[in-house]
Short mmCIF file of C-alpha atoms in Angstrom, two decimals:
data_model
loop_
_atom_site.label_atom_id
_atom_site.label_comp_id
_atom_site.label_asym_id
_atom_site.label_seq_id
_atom_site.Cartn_x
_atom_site.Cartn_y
_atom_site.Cartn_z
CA UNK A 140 8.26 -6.90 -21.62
CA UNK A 141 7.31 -9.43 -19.22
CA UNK A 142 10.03 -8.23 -16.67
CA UNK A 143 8.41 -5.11 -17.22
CA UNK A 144 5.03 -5.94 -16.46
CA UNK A 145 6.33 -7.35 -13.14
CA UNK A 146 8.18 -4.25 -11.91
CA UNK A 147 4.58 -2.87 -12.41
CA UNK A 148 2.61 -5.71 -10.44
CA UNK A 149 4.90 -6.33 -7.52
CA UNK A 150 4.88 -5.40 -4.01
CA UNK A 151 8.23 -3.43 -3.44
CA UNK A 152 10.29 -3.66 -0.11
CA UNK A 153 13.26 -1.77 0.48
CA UNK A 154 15.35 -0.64 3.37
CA UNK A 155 18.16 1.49 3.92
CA UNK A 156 20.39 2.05 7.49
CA UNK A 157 21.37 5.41 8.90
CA UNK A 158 23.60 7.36 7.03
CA UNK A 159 22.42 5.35 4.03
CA UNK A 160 21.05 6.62 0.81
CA UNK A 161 17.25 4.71 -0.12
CA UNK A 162 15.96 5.15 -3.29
CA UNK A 163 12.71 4.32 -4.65
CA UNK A 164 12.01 4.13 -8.07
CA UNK A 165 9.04 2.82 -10.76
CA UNK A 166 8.72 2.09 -14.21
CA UNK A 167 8.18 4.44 -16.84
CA UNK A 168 3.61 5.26 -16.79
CA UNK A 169 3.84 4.38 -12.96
CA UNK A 170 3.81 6.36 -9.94
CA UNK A 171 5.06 5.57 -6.37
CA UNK A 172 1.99 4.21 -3.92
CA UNK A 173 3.41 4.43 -0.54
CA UNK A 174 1.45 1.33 1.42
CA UNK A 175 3.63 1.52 5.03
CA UNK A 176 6.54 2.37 5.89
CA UNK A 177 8.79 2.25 9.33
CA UNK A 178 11.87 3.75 10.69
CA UNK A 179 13.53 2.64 14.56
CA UNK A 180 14.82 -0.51 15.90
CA UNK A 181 12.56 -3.50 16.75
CA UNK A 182 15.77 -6.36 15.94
CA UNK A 183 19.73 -6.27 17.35
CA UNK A 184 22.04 -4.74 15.78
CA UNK A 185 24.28 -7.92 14.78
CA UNK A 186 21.08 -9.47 12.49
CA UNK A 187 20.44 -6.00 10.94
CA UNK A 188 22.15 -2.95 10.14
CA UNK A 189 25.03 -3.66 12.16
CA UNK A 190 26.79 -0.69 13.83
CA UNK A 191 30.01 0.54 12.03
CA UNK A 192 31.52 1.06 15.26
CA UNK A 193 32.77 -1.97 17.41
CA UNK A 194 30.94 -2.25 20.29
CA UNK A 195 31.65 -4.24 23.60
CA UNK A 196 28.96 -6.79 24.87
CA UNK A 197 28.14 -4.12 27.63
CA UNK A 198 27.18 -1.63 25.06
CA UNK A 199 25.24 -4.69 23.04
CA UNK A 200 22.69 -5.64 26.18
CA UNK A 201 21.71 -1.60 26.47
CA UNK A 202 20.54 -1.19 22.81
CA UNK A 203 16.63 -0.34 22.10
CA UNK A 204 15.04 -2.82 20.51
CA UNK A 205 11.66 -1.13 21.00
CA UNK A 206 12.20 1.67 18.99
CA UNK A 207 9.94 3.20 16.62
CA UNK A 208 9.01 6.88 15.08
CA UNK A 209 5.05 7.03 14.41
CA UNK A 210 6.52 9.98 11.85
CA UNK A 211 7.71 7.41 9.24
CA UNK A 212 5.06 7.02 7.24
CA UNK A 213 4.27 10.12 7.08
CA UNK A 214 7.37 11.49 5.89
CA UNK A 215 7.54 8.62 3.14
CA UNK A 216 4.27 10.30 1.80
CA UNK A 217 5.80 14.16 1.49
CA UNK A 218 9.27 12.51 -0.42
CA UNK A 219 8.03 9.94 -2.31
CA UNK A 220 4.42 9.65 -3.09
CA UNK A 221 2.74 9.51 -6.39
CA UNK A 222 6.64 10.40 -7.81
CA UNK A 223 8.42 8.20 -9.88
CA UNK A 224 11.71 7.85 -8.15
CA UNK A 225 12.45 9.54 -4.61
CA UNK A 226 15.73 9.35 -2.78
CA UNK A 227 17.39 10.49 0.09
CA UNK A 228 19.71 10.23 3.03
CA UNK A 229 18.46 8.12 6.24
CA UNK A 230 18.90 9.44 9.55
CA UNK A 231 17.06 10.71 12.68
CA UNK A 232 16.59 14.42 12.04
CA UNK A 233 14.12 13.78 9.01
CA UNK A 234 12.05 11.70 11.30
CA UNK A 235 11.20 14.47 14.45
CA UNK A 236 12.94 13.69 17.50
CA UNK A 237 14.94 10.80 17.90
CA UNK A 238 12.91 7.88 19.40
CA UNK A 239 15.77 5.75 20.75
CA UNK A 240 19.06 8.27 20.94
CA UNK A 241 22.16 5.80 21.00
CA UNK A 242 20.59 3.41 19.03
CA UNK A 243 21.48 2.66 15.07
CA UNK A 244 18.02 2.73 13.32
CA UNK A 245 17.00 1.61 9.94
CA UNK A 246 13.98 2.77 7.46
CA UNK A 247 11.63 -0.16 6.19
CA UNK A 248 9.45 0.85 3.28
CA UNK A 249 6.86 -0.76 1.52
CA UNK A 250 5.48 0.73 -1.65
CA UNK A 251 3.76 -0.22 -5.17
CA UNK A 252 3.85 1.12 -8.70
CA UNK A 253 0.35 2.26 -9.86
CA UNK A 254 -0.46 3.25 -13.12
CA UNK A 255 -1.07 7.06 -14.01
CA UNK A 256 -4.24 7.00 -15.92
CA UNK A 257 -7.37 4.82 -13.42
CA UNK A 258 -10.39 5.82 -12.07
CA UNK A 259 -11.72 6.34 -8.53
CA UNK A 260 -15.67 6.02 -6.64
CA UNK A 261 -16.47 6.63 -3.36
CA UNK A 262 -19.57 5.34 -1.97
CA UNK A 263 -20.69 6.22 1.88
CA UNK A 264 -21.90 3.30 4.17
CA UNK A 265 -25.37 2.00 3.13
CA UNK A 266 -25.25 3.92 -0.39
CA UNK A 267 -24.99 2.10 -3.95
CA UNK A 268 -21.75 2.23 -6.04
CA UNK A 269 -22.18 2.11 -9.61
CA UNK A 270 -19.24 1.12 -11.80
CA UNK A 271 -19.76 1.20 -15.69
CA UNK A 272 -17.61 1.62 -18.70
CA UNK A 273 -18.70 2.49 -22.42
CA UNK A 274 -19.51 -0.15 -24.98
CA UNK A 275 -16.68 -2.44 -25.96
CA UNK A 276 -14.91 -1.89 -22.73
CA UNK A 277 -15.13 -3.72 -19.33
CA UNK A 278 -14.18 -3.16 -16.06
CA UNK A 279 -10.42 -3.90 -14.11
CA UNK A 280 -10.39 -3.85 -10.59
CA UNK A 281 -7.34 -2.67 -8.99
CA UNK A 282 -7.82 -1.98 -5.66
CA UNK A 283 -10.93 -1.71 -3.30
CA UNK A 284 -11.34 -0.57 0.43
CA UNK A 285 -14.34 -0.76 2.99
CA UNK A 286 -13.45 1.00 5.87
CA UNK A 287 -11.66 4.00 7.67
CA UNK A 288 -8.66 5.60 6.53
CA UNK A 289 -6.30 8.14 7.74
CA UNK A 290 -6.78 10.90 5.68
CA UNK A 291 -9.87 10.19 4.22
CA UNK A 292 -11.56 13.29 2.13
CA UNK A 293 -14.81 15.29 3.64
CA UNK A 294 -17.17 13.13 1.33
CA UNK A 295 -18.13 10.90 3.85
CA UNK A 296 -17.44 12.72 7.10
CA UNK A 297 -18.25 11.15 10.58
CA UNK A 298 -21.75 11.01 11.92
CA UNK A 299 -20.71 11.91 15.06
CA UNK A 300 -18.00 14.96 14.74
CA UNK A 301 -16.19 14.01 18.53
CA UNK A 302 -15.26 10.55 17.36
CA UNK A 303 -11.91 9.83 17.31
CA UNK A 304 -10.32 9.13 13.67
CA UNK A 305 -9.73 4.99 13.47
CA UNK A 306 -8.29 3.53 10.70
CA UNK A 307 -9.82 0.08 10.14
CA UNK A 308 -10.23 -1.80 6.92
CA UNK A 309 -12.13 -4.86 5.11
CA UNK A 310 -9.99 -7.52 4.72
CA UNK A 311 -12.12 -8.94 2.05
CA UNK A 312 -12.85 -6.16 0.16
CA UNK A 313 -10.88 -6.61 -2.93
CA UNK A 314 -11.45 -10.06 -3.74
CA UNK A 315 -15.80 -9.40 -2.99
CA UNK A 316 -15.34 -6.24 -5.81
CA UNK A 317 -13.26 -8.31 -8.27
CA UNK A 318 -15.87 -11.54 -7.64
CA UNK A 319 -18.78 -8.60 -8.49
CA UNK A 320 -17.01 -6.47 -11.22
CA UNK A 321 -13.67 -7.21 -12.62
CA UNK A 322 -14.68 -8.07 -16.51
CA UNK A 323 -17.80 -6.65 -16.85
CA UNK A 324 -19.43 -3.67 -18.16
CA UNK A 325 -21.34 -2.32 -15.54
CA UNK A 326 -22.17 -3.44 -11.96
CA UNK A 327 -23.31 -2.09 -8.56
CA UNK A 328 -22.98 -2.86 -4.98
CA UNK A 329 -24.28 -1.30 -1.83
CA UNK A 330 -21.21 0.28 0.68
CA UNK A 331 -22.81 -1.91 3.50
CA UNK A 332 -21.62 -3.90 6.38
CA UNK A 333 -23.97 -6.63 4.80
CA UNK A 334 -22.07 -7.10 1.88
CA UNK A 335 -18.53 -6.60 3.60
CA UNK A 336 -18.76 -7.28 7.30
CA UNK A 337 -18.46 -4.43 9.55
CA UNK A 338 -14.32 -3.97 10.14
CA UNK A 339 -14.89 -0.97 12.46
CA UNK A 340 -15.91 -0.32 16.32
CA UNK A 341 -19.79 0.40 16.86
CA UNK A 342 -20.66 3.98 16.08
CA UNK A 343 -17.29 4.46 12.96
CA UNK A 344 -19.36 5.36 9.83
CA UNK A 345 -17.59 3.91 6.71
CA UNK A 346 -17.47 4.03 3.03
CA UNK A 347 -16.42 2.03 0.23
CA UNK A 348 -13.60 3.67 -1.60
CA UNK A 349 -12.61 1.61 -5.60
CA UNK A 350 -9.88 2.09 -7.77
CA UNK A 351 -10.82 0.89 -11.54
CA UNK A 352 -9.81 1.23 -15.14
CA UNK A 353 -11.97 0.22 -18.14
CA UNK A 354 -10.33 -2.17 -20.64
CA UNK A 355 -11.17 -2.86 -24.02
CA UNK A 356 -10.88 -6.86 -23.25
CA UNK A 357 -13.23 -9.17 -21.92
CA UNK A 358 -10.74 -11.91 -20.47
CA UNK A 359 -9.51 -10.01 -17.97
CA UNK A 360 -7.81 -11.32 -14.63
CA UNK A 361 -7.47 -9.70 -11.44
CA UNK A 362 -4.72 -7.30 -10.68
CA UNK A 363 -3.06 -8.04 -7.30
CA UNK A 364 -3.26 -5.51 -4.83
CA UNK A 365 -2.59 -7.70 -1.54
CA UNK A 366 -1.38 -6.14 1.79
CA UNK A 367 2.23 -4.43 2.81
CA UNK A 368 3.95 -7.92 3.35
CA UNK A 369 4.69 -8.69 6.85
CA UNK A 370 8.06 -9.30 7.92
CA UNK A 371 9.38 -12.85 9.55
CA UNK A 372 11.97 -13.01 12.20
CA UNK A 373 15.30 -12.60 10.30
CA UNK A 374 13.29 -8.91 8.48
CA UNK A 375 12.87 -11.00 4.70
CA UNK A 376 9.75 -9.80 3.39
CA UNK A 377 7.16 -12.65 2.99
CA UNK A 378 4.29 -13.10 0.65
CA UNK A 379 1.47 -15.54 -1.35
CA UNK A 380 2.46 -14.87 -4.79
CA UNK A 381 2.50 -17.55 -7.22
CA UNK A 382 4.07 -18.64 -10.67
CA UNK A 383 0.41 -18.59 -11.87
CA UNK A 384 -0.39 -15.86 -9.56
CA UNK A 385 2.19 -13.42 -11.70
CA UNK A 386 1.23 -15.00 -15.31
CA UNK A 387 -2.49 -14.01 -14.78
CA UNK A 388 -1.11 -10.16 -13.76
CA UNK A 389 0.72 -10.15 -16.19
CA UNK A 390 -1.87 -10.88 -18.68
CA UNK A 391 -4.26 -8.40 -16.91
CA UNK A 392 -1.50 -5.55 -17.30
CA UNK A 393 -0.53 -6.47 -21.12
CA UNK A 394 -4.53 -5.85 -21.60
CA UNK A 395 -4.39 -2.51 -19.44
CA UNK A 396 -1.02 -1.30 -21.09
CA UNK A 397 -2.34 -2.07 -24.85
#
């Protein structure tokens, strides 16, 4: 159960080379939550994805190593999102046009498993969000954003209809609406740059956008929702987690599960 309950929790990396299958899967009550996702070049050949070919140093020093298709995510969000399991074959066609012709790519994808059955408010900038539950049950974070997003819905549409869309985000978001919310019954907060610190250029209207579930426990503990992790210089995905990091999810989940 417990190895369960991490497959749930967990941030998910996976990568597959060209001409590679990648498959992306989640347990059973869980859907695929694509968070980003890339597909090019940006390290040699020799330290990733190494070309099946030989290849003579001449034919090393040309290869594109500033490659990148701004289609990736994109397409990971037509295969695989809110699916269970996805998989299919890398290579350049399902991308658009090749961005580095030549040059071997790979497809990085970051994704988490998010549990079918949750709730969802959206709050525009300087409005109130109101979060309750009904008696007996109390409130479970599990994500929270305060910001811009690409593909945001018409319920908080721009003030000004010529701006360009910007994607920019809180970065404290989550932990402010767990500090307010997470265990209680009811709570509000105003969508405002007071409370969250304004993430945006001048002008970008924003809005306050939580994902919740109501729980029929009062000791619960945050759920982690943290960032895509960032990659270091050898492409090992890096993070903050924690042995006691995991044991509270866990306990959250068992409480959200039951």
């Amino acid at each position: 159960f417990a190895g369960y309950i991490s497959q749930v929790l967990k941030n998910y990396t996976d990568h597959a080379c060209d001409g590679e299958y990648i498959s992306l899967r989640c347990p059973h009550r869980t859907t695929i939550s694509i968070q980003s996702s890339f597909y090019g070049r940006i390290v040699p050949s020799h330290r990733m994805c190494p070309s099946r070919y030989p290849h003579s140093y001449a034919t090393l020093i040309k290869e594109d190593v500033t490659c990148s298709a701004g289609t990736s995510l994109q397409k990971m969000l037509d295969e695989c999102q809110d699916k269970r399991s996805c998989q299919f074959l890398v290579n350049s066609r399902l991308f658009g046009a090749d961005p580095c012709p030549g040059t071997g790519k790979y497809l990085i994808v970051w994704y988490k498993c998010r549990p079918n059955e949750y709730k969802s408010k959206v709050a525009c900038e300087d409005d109130k969000l109101k979060l309750s539950c009904k008696k007996s049950m109390v409130i479970a974070i599990y994500s929270a954003i305060f910001g811009r997003t690409h593909g945001d819905n018409l319920e908080c549409p721009y003030q000004n209809p010529g701006m360009p869309m910007i994607e920019c985000q809180s970065a404290t978001a989550l932990q402010l609406m767990i500090k307010r919310c997470h265990g209680k019954r009811s709570c509000s907060i105003y969508a405002s740059t007071y409370e969250f610190g304004d993430p945006c250029y001048p002008g970008i209207r924003k809005h306050l956008n939580v994902i919740y579930t109501c729980d029929n426990t009062p000791f619960l503990l945050p759920v982690d929702e943290t960032q895509p992790p960032a990659l270091n210089i050898s492409m090992e995905p890096v993070g903050v987690s924690t042995e006691m990091a995991l044991l509270s999810n866990i306990l959250a989940a068992y409480a959200f599960i039951t």
